[in-house]
PDB file of C-alpha atoms in Angstrom:
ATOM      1  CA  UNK A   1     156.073  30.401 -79.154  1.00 47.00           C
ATOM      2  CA  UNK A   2     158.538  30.373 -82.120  1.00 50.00           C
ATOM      3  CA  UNK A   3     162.106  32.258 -81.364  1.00 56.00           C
ATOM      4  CA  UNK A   4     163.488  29.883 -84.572  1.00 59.00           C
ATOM      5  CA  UNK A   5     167.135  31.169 -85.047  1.00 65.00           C
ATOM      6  CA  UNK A   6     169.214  30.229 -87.526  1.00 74.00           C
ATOM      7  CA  UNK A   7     171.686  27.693 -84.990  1.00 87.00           C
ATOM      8  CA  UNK A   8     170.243  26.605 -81.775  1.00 93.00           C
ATOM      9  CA  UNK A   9     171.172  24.388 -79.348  1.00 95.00           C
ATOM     10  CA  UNK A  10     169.363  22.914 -76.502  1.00 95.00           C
ATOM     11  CA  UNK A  11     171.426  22.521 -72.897  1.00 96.00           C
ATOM     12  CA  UNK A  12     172.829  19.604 -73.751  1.00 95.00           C
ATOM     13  CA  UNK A  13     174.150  20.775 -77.130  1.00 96.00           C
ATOM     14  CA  UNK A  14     175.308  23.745 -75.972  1.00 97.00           C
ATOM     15  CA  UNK A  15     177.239  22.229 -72.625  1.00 97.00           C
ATOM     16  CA  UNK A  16     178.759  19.615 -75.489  1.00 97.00           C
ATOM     17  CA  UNK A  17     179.945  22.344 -77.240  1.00 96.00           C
ATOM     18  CA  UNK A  18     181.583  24.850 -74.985  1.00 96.00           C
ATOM     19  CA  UNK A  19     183.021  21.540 -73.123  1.00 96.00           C
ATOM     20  CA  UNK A  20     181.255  22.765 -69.869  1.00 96.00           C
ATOM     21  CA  UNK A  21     178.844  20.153 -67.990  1.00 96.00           C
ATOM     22  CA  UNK A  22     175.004  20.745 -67.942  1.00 96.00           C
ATOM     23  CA  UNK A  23     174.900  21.675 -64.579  1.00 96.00           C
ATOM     24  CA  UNK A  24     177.597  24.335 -64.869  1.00 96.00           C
ATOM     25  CA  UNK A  25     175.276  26.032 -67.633  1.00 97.00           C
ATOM     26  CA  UNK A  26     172.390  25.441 -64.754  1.00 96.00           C
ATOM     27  CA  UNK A  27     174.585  26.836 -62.522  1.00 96.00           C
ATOM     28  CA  UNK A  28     175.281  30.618 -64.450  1.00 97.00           C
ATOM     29  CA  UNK A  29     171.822  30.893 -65.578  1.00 96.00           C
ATOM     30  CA  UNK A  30     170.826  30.687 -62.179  1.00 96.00           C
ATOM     31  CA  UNK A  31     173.180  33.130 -60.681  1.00 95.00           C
ATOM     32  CA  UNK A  32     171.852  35.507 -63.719  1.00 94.00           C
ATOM     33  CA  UNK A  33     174.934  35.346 -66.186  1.00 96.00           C
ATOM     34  CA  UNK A  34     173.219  32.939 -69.438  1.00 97.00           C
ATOM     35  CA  UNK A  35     169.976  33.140 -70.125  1.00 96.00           C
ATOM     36  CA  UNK A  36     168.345  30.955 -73.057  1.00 96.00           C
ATOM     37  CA  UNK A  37     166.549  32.985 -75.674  1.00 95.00           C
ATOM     38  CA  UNK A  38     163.431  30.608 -75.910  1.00 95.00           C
ATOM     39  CA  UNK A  39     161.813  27.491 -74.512  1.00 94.00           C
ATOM     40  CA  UNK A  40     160.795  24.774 -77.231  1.00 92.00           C
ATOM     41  CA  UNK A  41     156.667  23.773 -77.106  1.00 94.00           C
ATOM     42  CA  UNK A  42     158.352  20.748 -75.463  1.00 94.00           C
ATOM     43  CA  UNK A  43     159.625  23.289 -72.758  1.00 93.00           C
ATOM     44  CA  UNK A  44     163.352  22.715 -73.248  1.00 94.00           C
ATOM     45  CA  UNK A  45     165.845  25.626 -72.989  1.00 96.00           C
ATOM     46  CA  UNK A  46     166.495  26.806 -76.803  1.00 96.00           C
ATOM     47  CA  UNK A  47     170.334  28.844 -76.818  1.00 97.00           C
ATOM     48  CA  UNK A  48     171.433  30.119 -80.061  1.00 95.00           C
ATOM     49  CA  UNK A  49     174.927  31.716 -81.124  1.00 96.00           C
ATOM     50  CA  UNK A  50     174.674  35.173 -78.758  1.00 96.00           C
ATOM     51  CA  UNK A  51     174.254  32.748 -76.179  1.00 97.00           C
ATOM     52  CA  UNK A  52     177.011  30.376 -77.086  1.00 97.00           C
ATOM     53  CA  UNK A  53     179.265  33.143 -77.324  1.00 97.00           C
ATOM     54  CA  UNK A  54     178.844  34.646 -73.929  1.00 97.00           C
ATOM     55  CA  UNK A  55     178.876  31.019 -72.480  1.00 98.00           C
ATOM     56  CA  UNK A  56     182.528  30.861 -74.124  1.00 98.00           C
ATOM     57  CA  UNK A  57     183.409  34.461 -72.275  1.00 97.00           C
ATOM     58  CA  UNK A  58     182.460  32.787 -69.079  1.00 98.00           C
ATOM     59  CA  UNK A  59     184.323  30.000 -69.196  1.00 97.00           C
ATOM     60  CA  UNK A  60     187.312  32.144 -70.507  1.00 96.00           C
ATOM     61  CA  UNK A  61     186.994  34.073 -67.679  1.00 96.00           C
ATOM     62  CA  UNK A  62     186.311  31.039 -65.077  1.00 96.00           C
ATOM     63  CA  UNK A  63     189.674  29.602 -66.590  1.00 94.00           C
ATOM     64  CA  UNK A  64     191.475  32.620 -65.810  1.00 93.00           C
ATOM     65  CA  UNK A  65     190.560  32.619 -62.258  1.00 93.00           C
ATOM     66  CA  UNK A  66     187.788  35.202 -62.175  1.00 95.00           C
ATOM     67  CA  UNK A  67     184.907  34.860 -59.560  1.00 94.00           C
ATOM     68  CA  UNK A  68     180.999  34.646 -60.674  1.00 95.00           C
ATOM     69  CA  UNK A  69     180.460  38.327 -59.035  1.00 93.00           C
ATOM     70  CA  UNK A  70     183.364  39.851 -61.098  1.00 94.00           C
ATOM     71  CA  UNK A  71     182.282  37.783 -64.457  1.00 95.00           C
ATOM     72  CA  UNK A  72     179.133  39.450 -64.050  1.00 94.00           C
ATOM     73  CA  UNK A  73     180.454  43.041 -63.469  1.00 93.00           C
ATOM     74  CA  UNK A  74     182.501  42.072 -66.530  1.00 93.00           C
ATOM     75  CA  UNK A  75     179.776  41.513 -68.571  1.00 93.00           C
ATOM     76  CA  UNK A  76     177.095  43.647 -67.600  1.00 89.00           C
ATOM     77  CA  UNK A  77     176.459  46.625 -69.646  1.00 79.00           C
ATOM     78  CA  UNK A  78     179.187  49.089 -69.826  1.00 68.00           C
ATOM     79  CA  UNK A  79     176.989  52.193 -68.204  1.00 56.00           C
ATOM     80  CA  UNK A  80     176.104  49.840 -65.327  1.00 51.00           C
ATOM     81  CA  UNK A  81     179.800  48.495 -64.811  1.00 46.00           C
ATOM     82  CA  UNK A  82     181.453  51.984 -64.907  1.00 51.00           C
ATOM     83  CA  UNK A  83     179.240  53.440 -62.238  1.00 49.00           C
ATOM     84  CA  UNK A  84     180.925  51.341 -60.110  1.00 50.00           C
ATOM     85  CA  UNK A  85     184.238  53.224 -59.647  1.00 57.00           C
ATOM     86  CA  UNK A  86     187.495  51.014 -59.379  1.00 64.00           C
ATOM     87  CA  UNK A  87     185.590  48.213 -59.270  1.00 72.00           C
ATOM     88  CA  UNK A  88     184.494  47.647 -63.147  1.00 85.00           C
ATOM     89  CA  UNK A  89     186.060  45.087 -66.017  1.00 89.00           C
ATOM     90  CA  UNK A  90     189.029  47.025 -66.013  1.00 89.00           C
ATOM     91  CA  UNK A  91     189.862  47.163 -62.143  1.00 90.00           C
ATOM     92  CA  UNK A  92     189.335  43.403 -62.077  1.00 92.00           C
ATOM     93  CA  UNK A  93     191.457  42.392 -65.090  1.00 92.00           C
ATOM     94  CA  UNK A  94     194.243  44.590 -63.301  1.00 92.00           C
ATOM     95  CA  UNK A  95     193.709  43.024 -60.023  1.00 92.00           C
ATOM     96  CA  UNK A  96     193.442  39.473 -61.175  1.00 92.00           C
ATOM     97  CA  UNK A  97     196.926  40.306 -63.141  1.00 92.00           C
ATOM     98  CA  UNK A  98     198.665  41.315 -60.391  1.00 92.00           C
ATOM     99  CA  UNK A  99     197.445  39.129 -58.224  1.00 91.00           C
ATOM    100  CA  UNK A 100     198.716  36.279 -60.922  1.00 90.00           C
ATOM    101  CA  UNK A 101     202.232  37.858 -61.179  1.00 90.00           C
ATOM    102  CA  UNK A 102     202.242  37.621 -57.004  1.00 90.00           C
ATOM    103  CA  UNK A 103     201.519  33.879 -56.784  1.00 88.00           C
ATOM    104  CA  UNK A 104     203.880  33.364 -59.751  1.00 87.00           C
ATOM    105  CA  UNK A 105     206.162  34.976 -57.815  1.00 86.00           C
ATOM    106  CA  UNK A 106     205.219  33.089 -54.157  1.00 84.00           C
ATOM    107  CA  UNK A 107     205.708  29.842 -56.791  1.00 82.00           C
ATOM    108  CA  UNK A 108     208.970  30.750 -57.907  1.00 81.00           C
ATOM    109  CA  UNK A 109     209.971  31.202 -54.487  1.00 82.00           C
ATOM    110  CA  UNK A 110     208.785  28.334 -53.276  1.00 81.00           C
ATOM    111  CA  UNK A 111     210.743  26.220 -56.305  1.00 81.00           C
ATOM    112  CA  UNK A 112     214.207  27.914 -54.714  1.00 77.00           C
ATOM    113  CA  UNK A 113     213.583  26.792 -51.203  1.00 76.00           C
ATOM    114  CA  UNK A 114     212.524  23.404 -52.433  1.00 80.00           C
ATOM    115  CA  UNK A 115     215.754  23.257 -54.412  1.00 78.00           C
ATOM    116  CA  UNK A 116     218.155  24.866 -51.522  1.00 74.00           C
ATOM    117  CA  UNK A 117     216.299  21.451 -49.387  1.00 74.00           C
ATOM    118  CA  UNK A 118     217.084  19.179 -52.338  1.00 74.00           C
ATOM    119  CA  UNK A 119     220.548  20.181 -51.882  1.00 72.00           C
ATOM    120  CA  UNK A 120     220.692  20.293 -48.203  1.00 66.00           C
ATOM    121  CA  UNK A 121     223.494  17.644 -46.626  1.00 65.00           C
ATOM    122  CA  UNK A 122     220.301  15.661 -44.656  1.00 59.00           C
ATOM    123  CA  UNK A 123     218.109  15.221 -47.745  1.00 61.00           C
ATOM    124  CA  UNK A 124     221.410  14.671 -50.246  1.00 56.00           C
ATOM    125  CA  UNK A 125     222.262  12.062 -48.271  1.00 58.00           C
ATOM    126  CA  UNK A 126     218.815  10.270 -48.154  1.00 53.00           C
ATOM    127  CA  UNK A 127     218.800   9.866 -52.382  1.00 54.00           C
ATOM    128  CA  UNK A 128     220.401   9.235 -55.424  1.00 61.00           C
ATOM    129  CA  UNK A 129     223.507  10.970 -56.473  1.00 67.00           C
ATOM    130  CA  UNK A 130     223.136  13.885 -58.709  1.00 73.00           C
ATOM    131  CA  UNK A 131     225.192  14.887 -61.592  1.00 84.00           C
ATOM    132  CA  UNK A 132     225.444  18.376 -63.286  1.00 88.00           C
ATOM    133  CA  UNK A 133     223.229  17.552 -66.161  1.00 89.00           C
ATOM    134  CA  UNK A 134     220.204  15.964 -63.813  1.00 85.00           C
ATOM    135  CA  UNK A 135     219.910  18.682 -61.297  1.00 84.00           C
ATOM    136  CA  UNK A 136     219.779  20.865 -64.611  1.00 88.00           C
ATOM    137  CA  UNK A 137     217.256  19.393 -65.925  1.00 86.00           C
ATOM    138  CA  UNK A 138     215.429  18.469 -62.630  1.00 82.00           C
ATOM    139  CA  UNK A 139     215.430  22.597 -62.227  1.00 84.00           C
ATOM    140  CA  UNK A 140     214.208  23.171 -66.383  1.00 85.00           C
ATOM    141  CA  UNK A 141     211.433  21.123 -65.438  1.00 84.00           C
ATOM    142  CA  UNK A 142     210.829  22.972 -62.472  1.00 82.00           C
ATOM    143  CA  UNK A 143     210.269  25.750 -64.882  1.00 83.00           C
ATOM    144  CA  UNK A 144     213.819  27.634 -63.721  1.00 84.00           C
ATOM    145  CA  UNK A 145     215.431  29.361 -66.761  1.00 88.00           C
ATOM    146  CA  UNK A 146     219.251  30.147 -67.163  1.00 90.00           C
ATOM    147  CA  UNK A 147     218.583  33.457 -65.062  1.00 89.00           C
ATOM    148  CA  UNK A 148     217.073  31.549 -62.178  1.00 86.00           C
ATOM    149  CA  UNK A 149     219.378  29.118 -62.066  1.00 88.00           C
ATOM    150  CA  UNK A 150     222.228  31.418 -61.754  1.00 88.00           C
ATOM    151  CA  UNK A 151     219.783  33.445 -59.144  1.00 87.00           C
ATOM    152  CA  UNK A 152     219.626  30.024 -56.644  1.00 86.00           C
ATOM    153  CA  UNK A 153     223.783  29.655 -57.009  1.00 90.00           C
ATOM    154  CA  UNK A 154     223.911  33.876 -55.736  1.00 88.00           C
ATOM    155  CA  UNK A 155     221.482  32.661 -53.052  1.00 86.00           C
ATOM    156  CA  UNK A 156     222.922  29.504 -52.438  1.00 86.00           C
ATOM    157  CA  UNK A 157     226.461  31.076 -51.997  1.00 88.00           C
ATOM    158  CA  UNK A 158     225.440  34.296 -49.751  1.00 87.00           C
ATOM    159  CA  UNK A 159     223.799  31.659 -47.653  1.00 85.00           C
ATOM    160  CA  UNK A 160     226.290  28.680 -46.761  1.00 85.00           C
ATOM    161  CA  UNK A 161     228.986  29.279 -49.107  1.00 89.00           C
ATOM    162  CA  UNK A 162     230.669  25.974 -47.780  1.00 89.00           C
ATOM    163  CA  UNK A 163     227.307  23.884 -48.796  1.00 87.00           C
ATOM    164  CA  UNK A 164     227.314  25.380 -51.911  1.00 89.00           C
ATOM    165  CA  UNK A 165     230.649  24.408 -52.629  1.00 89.00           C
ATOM    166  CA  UNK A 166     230.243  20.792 -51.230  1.00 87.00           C
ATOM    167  CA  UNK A 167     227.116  20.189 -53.362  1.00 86.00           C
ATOM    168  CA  UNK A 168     229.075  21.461 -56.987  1.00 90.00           C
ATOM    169  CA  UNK A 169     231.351  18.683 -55.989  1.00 89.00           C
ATOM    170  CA  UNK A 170     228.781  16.222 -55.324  1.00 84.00           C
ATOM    171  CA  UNK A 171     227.583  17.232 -58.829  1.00 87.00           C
ATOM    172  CA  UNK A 172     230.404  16.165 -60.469  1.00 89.00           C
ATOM    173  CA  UNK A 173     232.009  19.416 -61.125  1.00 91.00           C
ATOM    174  CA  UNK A 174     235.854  19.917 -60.757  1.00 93.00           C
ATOM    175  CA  UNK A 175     237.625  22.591 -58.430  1.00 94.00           C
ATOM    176  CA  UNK A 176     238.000  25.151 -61.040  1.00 95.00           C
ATOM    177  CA  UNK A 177     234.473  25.030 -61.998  1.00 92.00           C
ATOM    178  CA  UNK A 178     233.438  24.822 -58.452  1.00 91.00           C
ATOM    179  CA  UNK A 179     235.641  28.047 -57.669  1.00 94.00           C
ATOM    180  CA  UNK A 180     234.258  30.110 -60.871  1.00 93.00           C
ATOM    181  CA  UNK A 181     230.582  29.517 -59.749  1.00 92.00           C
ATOM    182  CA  UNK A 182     231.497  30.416 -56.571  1.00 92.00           C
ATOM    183  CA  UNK A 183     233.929  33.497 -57.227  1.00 92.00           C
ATOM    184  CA  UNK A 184     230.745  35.261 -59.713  1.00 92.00           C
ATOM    185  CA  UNK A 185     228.008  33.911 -56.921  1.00 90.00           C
ATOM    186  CA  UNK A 186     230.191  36.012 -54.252  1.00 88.00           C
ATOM    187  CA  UNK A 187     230.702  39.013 -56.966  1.00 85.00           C
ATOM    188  CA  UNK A 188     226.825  39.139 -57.412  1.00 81.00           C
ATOM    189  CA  UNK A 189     225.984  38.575 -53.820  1.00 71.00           C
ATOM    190  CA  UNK A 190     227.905  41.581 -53.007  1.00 74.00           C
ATOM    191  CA  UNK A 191     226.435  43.804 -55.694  1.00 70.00           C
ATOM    192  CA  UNK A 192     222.890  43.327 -54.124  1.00 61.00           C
TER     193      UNK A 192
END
């Protein structure tokens, strides 16, 4: 049987080119998301660009954290998909969005306890010495920008405003800088 298309790949060729291992393509033409268009006279599995395209959407969409069952409501056909109220491409690319901006959130939370420990008296004591410039740039590449940072001195401050104030010193900083941090920490802890 002759499907000849213009490019086509076998498995291999394909998986090589989407960067995806053979067995993954196994895998979603098994669970009915790929399909190849034609089998050679040698029986291998003949793909061609339609194909190669759609395998890039599903890894897209496996990168972005999407499960096979919603990949394949995603890509079914549109009539099929919106018959199934709430739950077609549109209600999982808003769920999946939201439920990224809640773990980023849970993450970012997570980064200000772990930096409220670093600074605790029992760990401090335990390591190196910080300066001002390290524990800024230990907290940039923790992915805090100049609005968390001031964020963990408000919390910081409303929590033990005596630690706080110990660990600017141990940083290096002077008593007026110590008191400013402290005096707009306060100011904003209030205004919560």
């Amino acid at each position: 049987m002759s499907h000849a298309r213009k490019d086509t790949f076998t498995l291999g060729q394909l998986a090589k080119r989407v960067g995806l291992a053979r067995s993954s393509v196994l895998h979603y033409e098994s669970v009915g998301l790929l399909a190849p268009y034609a089998r050679s006279p040698a029986g291998y599995r003949l793909y061609g660009e339609p194909e190669l395209d759609r395998l890039l959407t599903i890894r897209r969409l496996r990168e972005s954290g999407l499960a096979l069952a919603d990949i394949r409501i995603i890509l079914s056909p549109s009539d099929e998909s919106d018959l199934r109220g709430g739950t077609g491409p549109m209600a999982i690319l808003e769920k999946r969005l939201l439920g990224l901006t809640q773990e980023v959130e849970r993450i970012r939370t997570q980064q200000r306890l772990i930096a409220h420990l670093l600074a605790a008296p029992d760990i401090r004591n335990r390591r190196q010495q910080w300066d001002k410039a390290s524990w800024v740039a230990l907290l940039r590449r923790a992915g805090f920008d100049e609005e968390a940072m001031h964020l963990w001195h408000v919390e910081f401050e409303r929590e033990n405003p005596d630690e706080h104030a110990n660990f600017l010193t141990l940083l290096g900083l002077n008593p007026a800088e110590v008191a400013e941090i402290q005096c707009w920490s306060k100011a904003e802890a209030k205004s919560d």
